[in-house]
XYZ file of C-alpha atoms in Angstrom:
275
model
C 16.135 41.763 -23.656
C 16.524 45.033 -25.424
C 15.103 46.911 -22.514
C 17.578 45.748 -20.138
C 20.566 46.122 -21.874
C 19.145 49.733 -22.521
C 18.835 50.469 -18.724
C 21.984 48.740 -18.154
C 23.704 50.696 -20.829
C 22.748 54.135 -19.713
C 23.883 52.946 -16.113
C 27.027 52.285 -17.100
C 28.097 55.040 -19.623
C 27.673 57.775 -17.439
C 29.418 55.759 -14.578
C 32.861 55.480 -16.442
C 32.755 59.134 -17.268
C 32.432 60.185 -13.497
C 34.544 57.547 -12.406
C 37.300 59.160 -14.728
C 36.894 62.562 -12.763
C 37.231 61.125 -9.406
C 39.977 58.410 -9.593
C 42.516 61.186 -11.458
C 44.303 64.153 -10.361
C 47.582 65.442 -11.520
C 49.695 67.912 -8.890
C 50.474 70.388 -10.288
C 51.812 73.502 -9.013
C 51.624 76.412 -11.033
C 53.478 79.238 -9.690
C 53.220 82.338 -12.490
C 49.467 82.331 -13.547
C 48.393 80.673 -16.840
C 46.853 82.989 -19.140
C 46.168 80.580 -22.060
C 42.716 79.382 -21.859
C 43.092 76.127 -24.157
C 46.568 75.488 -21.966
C 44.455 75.560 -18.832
C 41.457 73.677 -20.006
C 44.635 70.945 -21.662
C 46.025 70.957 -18.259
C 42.744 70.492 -16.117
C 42.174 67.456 -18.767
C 45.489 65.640 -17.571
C 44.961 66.619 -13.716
C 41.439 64.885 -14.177
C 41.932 61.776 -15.959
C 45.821 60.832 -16.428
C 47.328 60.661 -12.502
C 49.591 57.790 -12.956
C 49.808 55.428 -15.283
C 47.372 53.530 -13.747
C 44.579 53.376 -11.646
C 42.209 51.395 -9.313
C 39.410 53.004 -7.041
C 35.830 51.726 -5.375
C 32.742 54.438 -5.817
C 29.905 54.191 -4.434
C 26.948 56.804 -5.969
C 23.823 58.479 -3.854
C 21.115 59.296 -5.929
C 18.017 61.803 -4.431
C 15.671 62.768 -6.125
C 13.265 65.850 -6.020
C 11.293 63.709 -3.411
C 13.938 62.918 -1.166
C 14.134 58.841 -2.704
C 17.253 57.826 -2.505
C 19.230 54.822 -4.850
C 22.579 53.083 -4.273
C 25.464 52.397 -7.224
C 28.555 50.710 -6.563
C 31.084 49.864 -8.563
C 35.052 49.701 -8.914
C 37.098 50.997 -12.067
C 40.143 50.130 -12.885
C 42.025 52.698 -15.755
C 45.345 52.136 -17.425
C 46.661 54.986 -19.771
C 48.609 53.803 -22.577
C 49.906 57.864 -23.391
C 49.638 60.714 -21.097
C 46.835 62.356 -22.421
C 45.872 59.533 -24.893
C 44.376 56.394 -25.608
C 43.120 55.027 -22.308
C 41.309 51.590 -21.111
C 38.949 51.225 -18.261
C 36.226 49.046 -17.171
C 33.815 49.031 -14.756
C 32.767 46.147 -12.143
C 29.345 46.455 -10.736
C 28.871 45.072 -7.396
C 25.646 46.889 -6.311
C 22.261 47.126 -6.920
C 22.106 43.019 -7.452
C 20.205 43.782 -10.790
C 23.042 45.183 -12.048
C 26.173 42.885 -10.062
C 28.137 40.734 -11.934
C 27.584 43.421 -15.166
C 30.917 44.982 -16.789
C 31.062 47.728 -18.992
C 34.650 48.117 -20.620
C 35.547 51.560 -22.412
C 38.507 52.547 -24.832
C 39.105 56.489 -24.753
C 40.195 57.810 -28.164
C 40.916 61.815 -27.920
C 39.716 63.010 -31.129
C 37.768 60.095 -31.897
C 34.587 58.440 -30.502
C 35.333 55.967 -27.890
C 35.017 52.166 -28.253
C 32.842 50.497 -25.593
C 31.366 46.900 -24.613
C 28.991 45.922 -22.049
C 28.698 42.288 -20.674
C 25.211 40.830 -19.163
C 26.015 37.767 -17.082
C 22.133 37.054 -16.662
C 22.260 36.736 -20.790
C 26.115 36.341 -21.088
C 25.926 38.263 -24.013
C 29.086 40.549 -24.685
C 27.203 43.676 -26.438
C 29.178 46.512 -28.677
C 27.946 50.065 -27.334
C 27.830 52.608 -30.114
C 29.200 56.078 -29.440
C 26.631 58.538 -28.938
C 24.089 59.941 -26.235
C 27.545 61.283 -24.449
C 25.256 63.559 -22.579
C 22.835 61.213 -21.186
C 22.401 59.958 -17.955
C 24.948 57.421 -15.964
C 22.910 54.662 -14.531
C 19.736 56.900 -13.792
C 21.834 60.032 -11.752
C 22.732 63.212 -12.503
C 25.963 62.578 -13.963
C 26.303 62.134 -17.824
C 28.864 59.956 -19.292
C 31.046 63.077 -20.040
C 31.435 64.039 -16.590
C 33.412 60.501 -16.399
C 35.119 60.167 -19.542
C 35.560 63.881 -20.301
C 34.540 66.158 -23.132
C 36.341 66.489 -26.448
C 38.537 69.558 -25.789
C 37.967 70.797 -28.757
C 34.532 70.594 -28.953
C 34.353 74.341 -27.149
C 36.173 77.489 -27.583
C 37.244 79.130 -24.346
C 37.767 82.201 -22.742
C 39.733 83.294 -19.634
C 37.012 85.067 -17.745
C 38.843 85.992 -14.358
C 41.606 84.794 -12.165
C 41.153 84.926 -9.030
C 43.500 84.243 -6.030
C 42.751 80.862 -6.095
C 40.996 79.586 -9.675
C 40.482 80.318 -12.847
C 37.166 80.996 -14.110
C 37.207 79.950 -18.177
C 33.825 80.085 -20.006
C 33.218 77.412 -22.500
C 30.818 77.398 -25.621
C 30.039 74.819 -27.724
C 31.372 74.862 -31.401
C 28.293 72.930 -32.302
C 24.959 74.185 -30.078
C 22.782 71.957 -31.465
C 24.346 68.679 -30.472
C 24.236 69.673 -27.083
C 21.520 70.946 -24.332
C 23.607 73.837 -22.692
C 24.169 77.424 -24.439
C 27.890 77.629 -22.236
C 29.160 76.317 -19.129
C 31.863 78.441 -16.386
C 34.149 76.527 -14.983
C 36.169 77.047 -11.318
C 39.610 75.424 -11.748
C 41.908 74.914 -9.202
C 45.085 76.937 -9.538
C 47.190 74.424 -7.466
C 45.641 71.419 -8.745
C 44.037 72.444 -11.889
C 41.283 70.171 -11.030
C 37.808 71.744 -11.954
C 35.920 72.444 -8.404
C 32.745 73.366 -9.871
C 31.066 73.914 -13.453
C 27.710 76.121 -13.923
C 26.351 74.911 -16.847
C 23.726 77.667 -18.543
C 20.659 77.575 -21.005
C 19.616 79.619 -23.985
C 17.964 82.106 -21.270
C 20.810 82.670 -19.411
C 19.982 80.338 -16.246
C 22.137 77.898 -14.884
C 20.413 74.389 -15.054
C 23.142 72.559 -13.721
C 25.838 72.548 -11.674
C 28.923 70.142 -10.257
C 30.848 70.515 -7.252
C 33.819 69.284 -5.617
C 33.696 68.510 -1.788
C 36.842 66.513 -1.108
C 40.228 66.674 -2.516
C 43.294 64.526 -0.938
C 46.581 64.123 -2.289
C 47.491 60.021 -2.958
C 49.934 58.849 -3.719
C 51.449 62.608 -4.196
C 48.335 62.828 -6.661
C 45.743 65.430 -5.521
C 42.506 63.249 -5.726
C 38.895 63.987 -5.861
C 36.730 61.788 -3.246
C 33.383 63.181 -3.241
C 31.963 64.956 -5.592
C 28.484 66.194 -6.848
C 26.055 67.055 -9.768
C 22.637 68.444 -9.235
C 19.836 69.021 -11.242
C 18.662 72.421 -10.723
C 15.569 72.260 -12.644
C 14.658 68.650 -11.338
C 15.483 69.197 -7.802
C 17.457 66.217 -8.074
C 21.448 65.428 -6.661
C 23.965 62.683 -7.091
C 26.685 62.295 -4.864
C 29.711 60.450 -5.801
C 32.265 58.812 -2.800
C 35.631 57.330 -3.894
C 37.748 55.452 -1.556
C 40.572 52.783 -1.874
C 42.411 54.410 -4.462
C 45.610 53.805 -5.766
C 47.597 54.941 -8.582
C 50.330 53.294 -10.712
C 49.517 49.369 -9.573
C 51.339 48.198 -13.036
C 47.904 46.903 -14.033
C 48.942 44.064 -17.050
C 47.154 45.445 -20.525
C 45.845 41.916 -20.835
C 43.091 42.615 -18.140
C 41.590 45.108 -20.439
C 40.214 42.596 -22.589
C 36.817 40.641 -23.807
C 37.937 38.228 -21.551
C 37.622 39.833 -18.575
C 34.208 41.143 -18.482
C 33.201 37.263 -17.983
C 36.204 36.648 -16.600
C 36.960 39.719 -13.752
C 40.690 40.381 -12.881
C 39.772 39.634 -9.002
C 43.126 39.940 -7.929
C 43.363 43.913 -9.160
C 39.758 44.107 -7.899
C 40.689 43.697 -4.315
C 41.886 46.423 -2.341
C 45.453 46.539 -0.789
């Protein structure tokens, strides 16, 4: 039993932390340059995980590996912010693979403090407590790691202004800590429209970037600039994951009584469908 719940588990982490990036997006326009790094990294933050005050979106994840295999996740998330910039709920519904349907992993962000999480097993129906941890590990066997969903502790970096460019800024981030984490720094492209993060290099001791995400598709919804497709590839593995988004919709008025135990054996179907 242990071993599935582990599988399960790293599935789903790393799925709520992309599904953050891709269902948020905040517009906005910023007509005299920023020159504050920790402003801009603050404001990239809000554009990519507070659009609305509520959200609802269907992903679907492509996972190829260095031989060309490919694997299927899908999923929908549903995200309700209780502050702008604050304490958060979302959960995840698995639909696909059918090992994993029917699972529900339920997440309450805590800025400053380690997130809360809970996965339920229908096979077992067993309502496990996640501890926090292992923030960098992999979602659900891709490329992405739970912190490319969720987002990273802003204050877990310093960061410079590198360049600005006509159309991003380029910040470069190091970790206050280097030994909790694998990468030496990362550089960041962020939007200057948008101030959502296009792409992030992320670099070893040696100097060599390792990894790297990019953005292929913004839209605006809802007024909301939106990520819909968006990658992370393993440079050293030869490995890529691409992640799709579609059906979203922002500020549903999702009740705060859906985010509960009782809905991972009990799904809100009616906020699960799309309208």
């Amino acid at each position: 039993m242990n071993s599935v719940i582990d599988n399960i588990k790293a599935v789903l982490i790393n799925t709520v932390a992309i599904t953050g990036l891709l269902i948020s997006a905040l517009p906005v326009m910023a007509s005299t340059p920023l020159t504050d790094a920790n402003e801009i990294v603050q404001q990239a933050n809000l554009a990519s995980f507070y659009a609305g005050n509520d959200g609802r979106a269907e992903a679907r994840m492509k996972i190829t590996d260095s031989q060309g295999r490919q694997q299927l996740r899908q999923f929908t998330i549903l995200r309700r912010n209780h502050e702008r910039g604050g304490r958060q709920d979302m959960m995840v519904f698995f639909s696909r693979p059918s090992d994993v349907s029917g699972t529900v992993f339920r997440v309450v962000r805590q800025p400053g403090s380690d997130d809360d999480r809970w996965l339920y097993l229908p096979a077992l129906d067993l309502v496990k407590r996640i501890s926090a941890g292992d923030q960098r590990t992999s979602f659900v066997g891709s490329d992405f790691f739970y912190e490319d969903i969720s987002g990273r502790d802003l204050q877990a970096d310093t960061h410079k202004l590198q360049d600005t460019t006509a159309s991003h800024y380029v910040l470069n981030s190091r970790p206050k800590d280097p030994e909790a984490v694998e990468f030496a720094h990362y550089t960041s492209w962020i939007d200057r429209n948008t101030l959502l993060p296009m792409k992030v290099e992320y670099s070893n001791d040696l100097g060599n970037v390792y990894r790297r995400m990019e953005v292929q598709k913004v839209e605006a919804t809802q007024g909301f600039p939106t990520v819909l497709q968006a990658s992370i590839s393993d440079l050293e593995r030869g490995s890529t994951t691409v992640m799709q988004m579609r059906g979203i919709r922002y500020d549903l008025g999702l009740p705060a009584s859906i985010f509960s135990e009782r809905s991972l054996r009990t799904p809100p179907t009616r906020w699960l469908r799309s309208k």
